[in-house]
PDB file of C-alpha atoms and ligand atoms in Angstrom:
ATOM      1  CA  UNK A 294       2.567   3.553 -14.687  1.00  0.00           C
ATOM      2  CA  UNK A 295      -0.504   1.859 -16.120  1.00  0.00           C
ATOM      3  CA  UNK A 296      -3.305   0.999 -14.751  1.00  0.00           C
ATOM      4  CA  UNK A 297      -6.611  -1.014 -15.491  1.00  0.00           C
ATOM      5  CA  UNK A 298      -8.146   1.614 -17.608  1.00  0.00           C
ATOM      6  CA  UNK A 299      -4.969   1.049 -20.174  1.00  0.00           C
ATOM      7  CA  UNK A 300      -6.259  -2.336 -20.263  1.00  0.00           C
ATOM      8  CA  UNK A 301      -2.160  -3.175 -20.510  1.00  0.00           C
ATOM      9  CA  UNK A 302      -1.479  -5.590 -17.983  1.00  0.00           C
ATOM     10  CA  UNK A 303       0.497  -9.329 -18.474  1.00  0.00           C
ATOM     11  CA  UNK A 304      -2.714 -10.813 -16.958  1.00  0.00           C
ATOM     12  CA  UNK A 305      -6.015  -8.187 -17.853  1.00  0.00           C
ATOM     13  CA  UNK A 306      -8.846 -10.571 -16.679  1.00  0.00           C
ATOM     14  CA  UNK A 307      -7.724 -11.905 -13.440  1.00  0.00           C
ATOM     15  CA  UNK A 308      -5.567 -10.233 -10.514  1.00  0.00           C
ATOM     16  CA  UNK A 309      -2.792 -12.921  -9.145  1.00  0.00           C
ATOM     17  CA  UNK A 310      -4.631 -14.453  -6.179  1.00  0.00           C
ATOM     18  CA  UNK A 311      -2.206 -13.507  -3.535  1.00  0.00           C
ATOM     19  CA  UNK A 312      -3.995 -10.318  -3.353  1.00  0.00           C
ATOM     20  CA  UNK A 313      -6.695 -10.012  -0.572  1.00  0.00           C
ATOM     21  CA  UNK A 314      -9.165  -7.674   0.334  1.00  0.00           C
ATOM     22  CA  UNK A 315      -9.846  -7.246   3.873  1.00  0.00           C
ATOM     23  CA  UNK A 316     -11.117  -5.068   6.286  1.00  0.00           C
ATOM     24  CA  UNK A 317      -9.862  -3.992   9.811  1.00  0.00           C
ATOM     25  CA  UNK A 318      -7.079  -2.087  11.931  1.00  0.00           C
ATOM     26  CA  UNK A 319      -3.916  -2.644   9.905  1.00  0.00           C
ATOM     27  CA  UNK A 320      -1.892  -1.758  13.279  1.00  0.00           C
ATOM     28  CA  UNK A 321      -3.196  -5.512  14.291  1.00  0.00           C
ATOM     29  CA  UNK A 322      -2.016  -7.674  11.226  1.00  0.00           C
ATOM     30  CA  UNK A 323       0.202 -10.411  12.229  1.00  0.00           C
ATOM     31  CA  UNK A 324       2.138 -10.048   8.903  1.00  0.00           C
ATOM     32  CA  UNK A 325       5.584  -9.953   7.638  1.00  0.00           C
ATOM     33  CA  UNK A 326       5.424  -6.100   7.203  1.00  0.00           C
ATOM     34  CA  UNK A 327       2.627  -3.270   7.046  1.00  0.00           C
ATOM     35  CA  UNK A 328       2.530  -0.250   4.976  1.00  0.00           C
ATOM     36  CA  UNK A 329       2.242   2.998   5.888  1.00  0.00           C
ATOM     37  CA  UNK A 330       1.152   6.147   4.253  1.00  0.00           C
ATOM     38  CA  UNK A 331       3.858   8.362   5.966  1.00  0.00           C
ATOM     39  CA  UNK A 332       4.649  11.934   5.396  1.00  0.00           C
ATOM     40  CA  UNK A 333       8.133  13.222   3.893  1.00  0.00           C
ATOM     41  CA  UNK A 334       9.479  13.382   7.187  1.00  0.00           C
ATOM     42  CA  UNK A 335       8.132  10.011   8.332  1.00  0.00           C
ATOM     43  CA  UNK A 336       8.447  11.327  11.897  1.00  0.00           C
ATOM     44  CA  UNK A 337       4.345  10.329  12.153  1.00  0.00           C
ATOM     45  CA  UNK A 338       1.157  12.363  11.673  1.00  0.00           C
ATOM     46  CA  UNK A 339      -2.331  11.917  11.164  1.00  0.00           C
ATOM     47  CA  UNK A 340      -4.839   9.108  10.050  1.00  0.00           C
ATOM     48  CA  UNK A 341      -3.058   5.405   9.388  1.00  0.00           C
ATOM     49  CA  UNK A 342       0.134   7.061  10.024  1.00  0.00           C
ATOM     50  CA  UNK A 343      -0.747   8.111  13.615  1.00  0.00           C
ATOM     51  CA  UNK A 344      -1.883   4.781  14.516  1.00  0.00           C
ATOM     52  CA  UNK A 345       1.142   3.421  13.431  1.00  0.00           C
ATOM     53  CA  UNK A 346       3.233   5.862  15.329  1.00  0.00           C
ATOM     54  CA  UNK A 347       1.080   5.224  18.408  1.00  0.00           C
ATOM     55  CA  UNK A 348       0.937   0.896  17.952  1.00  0.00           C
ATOM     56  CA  UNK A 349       5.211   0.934  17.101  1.00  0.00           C
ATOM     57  CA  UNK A 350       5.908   3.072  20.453  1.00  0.00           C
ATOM     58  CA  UNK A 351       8.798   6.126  20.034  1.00  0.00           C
ATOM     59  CA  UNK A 352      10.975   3.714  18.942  1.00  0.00           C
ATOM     60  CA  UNK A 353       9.654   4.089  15.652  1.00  0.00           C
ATOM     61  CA  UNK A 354      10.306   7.987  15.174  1.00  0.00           C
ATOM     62  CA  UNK A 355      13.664   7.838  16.673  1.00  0.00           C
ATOM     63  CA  UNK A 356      14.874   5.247  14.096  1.00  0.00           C
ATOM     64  CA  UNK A 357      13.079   7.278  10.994  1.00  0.00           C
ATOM     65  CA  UNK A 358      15.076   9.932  12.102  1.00  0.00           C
ATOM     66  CA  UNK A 359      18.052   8.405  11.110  1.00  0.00           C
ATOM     67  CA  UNK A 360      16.204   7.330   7.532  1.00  0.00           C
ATOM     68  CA  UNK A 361      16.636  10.854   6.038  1.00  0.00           C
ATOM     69  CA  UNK A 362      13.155  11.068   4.899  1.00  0.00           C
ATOM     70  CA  UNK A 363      11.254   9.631   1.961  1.00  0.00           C
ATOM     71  CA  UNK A 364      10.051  11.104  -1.481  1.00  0.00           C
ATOM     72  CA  UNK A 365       6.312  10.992  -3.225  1.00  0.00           C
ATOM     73  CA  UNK A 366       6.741   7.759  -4.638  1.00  0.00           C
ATOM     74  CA  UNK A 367       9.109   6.026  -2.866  1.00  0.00           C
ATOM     75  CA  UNK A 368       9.532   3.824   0.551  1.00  0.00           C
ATOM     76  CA  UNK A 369      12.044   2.988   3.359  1.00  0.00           C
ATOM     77  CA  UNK A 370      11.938   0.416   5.851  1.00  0.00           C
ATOM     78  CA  UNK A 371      11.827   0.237   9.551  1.00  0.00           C
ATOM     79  CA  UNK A 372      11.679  -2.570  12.182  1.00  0.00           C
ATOM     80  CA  UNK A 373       8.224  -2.749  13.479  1.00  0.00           C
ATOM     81  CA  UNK A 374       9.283  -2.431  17.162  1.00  0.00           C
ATOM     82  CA  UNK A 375       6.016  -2.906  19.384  1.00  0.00           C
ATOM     83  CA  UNK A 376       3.612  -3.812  16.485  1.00  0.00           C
ATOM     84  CA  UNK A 377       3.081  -7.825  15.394  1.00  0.00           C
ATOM     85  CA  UNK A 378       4.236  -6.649  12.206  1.00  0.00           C
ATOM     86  CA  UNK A 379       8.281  -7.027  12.201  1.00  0.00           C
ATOM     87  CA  UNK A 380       8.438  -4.287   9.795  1.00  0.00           C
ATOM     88  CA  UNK A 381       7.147  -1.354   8.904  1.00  0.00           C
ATOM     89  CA  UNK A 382       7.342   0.100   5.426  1.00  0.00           C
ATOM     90  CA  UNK A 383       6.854   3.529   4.947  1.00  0.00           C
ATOM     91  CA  UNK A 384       5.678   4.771   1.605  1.00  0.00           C
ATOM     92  CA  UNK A 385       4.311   8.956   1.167  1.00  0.00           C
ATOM     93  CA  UNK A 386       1.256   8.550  -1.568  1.00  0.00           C
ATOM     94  CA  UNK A 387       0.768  12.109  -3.837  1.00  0.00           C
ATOM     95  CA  UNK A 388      -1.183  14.663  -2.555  1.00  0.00           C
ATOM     96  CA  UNK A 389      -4.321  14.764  -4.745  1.00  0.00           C
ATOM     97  CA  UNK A 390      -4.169  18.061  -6.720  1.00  0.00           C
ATOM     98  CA  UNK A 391      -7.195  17.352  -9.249  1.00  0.00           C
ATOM     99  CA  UNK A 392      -5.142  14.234 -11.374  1.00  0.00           C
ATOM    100  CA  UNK A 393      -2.681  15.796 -14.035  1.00  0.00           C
ATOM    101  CA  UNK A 394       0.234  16.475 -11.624  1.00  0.00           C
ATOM    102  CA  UNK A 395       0.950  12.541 -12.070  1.00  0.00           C
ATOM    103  CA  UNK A 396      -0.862  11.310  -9.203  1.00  0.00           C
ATOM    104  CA  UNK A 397      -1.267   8.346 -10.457  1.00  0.00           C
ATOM    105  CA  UNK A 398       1.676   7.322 -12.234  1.00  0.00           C
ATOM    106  CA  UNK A 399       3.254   8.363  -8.409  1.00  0.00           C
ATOM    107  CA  UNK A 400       0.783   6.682  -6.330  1.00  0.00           C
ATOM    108  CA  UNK A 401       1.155   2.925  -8.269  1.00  0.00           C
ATOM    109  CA  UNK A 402       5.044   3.701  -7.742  1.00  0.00           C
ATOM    110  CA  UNK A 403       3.966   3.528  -3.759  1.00  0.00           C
ATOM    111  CA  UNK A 404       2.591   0.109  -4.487  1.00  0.00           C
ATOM    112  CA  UNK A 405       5.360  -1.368  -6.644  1.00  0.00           C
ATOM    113  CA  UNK A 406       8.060   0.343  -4.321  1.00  0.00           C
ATOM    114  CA  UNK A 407       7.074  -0.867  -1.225  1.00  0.00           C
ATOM    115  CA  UNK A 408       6.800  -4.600  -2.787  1.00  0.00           C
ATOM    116  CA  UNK A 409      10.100  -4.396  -4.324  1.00  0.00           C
ATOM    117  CA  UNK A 410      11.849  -3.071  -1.283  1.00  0.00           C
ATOM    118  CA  UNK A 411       9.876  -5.834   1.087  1.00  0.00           C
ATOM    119  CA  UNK A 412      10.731  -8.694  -1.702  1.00  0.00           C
ATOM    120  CA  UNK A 413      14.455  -7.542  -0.673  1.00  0.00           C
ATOM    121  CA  UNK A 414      14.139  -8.260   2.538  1.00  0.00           C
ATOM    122  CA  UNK A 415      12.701 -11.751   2.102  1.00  0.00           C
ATOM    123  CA  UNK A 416       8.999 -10.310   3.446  1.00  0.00           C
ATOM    124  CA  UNK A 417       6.580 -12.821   2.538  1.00  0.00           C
ATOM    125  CA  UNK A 418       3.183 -11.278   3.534  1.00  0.00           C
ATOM    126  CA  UNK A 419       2.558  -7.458   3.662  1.00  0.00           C
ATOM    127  CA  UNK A 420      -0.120  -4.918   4.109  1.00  0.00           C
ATOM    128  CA  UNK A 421      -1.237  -1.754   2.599  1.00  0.00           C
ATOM    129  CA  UNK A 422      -3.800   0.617   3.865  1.00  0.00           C
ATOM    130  CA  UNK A 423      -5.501   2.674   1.248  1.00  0.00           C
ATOM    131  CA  UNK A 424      -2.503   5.000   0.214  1.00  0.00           C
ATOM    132  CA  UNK A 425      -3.429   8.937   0.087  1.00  0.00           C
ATOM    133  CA  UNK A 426      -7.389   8.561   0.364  1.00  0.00           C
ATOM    134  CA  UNK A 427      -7.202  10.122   3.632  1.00  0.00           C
ATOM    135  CA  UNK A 428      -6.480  13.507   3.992  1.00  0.00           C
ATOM    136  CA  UNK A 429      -4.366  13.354   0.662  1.00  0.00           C
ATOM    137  CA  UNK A 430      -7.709  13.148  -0.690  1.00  0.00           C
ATOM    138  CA  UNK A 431      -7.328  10.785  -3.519  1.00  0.00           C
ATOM    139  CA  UNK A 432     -10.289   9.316  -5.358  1.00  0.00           C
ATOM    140  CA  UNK A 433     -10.744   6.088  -3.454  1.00  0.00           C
ATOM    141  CA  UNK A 434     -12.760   3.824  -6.859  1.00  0.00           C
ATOM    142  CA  UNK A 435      -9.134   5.394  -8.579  1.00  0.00           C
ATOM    143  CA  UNK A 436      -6.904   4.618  -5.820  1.00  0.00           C
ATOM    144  CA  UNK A 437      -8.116   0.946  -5.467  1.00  0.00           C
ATOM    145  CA  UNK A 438      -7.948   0.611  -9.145  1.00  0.00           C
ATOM    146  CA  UNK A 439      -3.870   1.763  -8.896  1.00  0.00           C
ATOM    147  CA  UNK A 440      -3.318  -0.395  -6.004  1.00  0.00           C
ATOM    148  CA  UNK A 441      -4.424  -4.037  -7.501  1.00  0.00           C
ATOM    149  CA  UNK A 442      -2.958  -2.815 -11.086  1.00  0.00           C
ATOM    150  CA  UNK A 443       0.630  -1.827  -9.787  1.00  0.00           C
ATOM    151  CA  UNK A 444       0.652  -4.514  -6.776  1.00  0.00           C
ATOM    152  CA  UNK A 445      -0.693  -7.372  -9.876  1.00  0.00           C
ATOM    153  CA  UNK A 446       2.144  -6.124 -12.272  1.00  0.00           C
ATOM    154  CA  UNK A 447       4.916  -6.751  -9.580  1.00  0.00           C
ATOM    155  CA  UNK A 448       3.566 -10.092  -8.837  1.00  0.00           C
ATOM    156  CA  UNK A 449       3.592 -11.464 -11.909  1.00  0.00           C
ATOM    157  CA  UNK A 450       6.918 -11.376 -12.209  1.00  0.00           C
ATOM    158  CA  UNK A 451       7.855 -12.224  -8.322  1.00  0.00           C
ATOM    159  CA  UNK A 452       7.710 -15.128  -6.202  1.00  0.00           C
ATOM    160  CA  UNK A 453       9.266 -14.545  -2.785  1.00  0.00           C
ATOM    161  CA  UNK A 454       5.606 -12.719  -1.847  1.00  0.00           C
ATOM    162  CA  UNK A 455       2.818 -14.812  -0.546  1.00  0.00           C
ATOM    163  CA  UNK A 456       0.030 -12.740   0.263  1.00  0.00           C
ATOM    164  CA  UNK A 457      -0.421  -9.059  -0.433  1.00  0.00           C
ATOM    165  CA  UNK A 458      -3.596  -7.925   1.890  1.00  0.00           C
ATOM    166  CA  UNK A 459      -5.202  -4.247   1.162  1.00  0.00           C
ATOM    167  CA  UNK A 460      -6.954  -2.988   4.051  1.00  0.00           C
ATOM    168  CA  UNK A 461      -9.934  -0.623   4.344  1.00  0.00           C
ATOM    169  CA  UNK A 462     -10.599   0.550   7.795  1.00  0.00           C
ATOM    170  CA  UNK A 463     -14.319   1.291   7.402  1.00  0.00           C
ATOM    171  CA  UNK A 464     -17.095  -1.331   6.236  1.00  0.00           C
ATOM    172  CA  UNK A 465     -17.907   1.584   3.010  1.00  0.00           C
ATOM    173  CA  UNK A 466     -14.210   2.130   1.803  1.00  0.00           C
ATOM    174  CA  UNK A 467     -13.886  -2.363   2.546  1.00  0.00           C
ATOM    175  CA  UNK A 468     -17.225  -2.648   0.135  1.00  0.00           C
ATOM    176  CA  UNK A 469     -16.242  -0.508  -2.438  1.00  0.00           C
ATOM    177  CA  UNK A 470     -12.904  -2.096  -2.751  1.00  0.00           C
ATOM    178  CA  UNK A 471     -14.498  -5.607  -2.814  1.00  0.00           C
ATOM    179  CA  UNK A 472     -16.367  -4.254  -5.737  1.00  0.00           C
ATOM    180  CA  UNK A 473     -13.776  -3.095  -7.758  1.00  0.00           C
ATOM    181  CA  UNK A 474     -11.918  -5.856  -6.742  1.00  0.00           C
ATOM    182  CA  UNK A 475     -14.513  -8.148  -8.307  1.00  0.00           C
ATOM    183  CA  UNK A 476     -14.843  -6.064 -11.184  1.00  0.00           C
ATOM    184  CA  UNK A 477     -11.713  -6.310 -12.711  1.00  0.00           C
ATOM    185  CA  UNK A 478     -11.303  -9.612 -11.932  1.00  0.00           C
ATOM    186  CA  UNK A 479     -14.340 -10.390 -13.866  1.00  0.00           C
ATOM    187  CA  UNK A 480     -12.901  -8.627 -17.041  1.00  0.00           C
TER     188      UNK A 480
HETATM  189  P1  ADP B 285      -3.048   9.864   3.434  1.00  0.00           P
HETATM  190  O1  ADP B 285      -2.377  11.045   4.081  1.00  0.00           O
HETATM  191  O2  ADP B 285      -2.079   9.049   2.587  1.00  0.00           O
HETATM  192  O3  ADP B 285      -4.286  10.236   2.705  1.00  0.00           O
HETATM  193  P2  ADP B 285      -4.551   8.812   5.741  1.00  0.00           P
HETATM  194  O4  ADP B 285      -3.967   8.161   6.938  1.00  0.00           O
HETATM  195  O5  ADP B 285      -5.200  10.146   5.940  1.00  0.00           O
HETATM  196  O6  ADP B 285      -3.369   8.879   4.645  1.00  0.00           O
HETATM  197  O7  ADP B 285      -5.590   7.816   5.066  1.00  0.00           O
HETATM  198  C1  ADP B 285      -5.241   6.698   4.289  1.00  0.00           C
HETATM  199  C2  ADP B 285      -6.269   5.608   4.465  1.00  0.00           C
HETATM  200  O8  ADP B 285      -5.987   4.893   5.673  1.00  0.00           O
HETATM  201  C3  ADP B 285      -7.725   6.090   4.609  1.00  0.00           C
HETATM  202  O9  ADP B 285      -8.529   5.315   3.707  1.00  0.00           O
HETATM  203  C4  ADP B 285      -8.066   5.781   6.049  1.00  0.00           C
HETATM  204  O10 ADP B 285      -9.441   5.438   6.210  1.00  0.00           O
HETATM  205  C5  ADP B 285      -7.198   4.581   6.320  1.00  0.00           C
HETATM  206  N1  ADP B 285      -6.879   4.279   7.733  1.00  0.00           N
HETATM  207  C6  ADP B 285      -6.844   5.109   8.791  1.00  0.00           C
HETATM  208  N2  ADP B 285      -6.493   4.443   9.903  1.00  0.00           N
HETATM  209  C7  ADP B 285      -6.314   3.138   9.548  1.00  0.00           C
HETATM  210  C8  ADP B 285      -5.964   1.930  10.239  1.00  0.00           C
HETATM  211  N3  ADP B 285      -5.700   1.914  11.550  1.00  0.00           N
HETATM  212  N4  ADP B 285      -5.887   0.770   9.524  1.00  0.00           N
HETATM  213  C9  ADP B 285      -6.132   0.752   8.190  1.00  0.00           C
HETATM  214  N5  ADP B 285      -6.466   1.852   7.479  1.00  0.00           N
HETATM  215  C10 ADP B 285      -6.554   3.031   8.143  1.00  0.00           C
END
C-alpha cells in the first residue's frame, strides 16, 4: 500500500475533491453509510465503536452476529438500523505495535476496503472516523496521511462515490487533519 511519503500516487499534488474534512459525532451524519472501527468480533466495544453500537440500537449486534466476524484489513456491511446512516460499514484498523508489523500497508487496506465494498452497494456518500488512533494507538499525522492516500487512490479510478467525509471528533485531532490535509494538497 503506498502512501504520500512514496510520493507514488496517479494524482501527487492534489487529493480528488470529494474528500472532506470535517469535524463532529459521526453517529449523526446523514450519509449513505458510516464507518466504523470495529473489533474482530464486531459485536461493539469501546470509543467510535461504542457509539455506534449505542446510536444503531441491538439490532446492530444481533445482525453482526450472523456476519462471522471481520479480519485486520478488511470490512463487512450492515444496515444502519436506528442511525441516519442506512448503513454501517465495519472495518477493524491494526493494532499499532511500533510500525513494522505492516500497520500501514493494513490500515490503507481499511480505507480502500470499505470504499470498494460501499461502491458495491451503490453508496454514494460515506464516512470514516479516524481508523485505529484510539485505543489502537496509531500515530494520528500517519494515520491521516494513509487515509487521504488510500481513500485518493480508489477515487481516481471510481465514480459511483460522491463525497468521502473523514471525521475527527475533537477540535485538535479536526486541526491536525486540516493541516495535513492542506499539506499534501499543496504538494
Ligand atoms: P480504534 O480502536 O480503531 O483505535 P477508537 O474508537 O478507540 O478506535 O478511536 C478511533 C477514533 O475515533 C479516535 O480518533 C476517536 O477520537 C474517534 N471517535 C470516537 N468517538 C467518535 C465519534 N462519535 N465520532 C467520530 N469519531 C469518534
Amino acid at each position: 500500500m503506498l502512501y504520500f511519503g512514496d510520493c507514488r500516487l496517479n494524482t501527487p499534488n492534489m487529493l480528488d475533491q470529494r474528500i472532506q474534512i470535517i469535524q463532529g459525532d459521526i453517529t449523526r451524519l446523514d450519509v449513505a453509510a458510516i464507518v466504523n472501527a470495529a473489533n474482530p468480533g464486531l459485536l461493539g466495544g469501546g470509543g467510535v465503536d461504542g457509539a455506534i453500537h449505542r446510536a444503531a440500537g441491538p439490532e446492530l449486534r444481533a445482525f453482526n452476529k450472523t456476519l462471522g466476524g471481520c479480519k485486520t484489513g478488511e470490512a463487512k456491511i450492515s444496515p444502519g438500523f436506528r442511525l441516519p446512516a442506512e448503513f454501517v460499514i465495519s472495518t477493524v484498523g491494526p493494532v499499532w505495535k511500533g510500525g513494522n508489523s505492516n500497520e500501514a500497508g493494513l490500515l490503507g487496506q481499511c480505507y480502500y476496503n470499505s470504499l470498494k465494498l460501499a461502491s458495491a452497494h451503490n453508496i454514494t456518500s460515506i464516512a470514516f472516523p479516524a481508523i485505529s488512533t484510539g485505543v489502537y494507538g496509531f500515530p494520528f499525522r500517519q494515520a491521516c496521511e494513509i487515509a487521504l492516500s488510500s481513500s485518493n487512490q480508489f477515487l481516481v479510478q471510481n465514480d459511483n462515490i460522491q463525497k468521502v467525509l473523514m471525521v475527527s471528533f475533537s477540535e485538535a485531532d479536526f486541526n491536525t487533519y486540516l493541516g495535513i490535509y492542506t499539506q499534501v494538497n499543496s504538494r
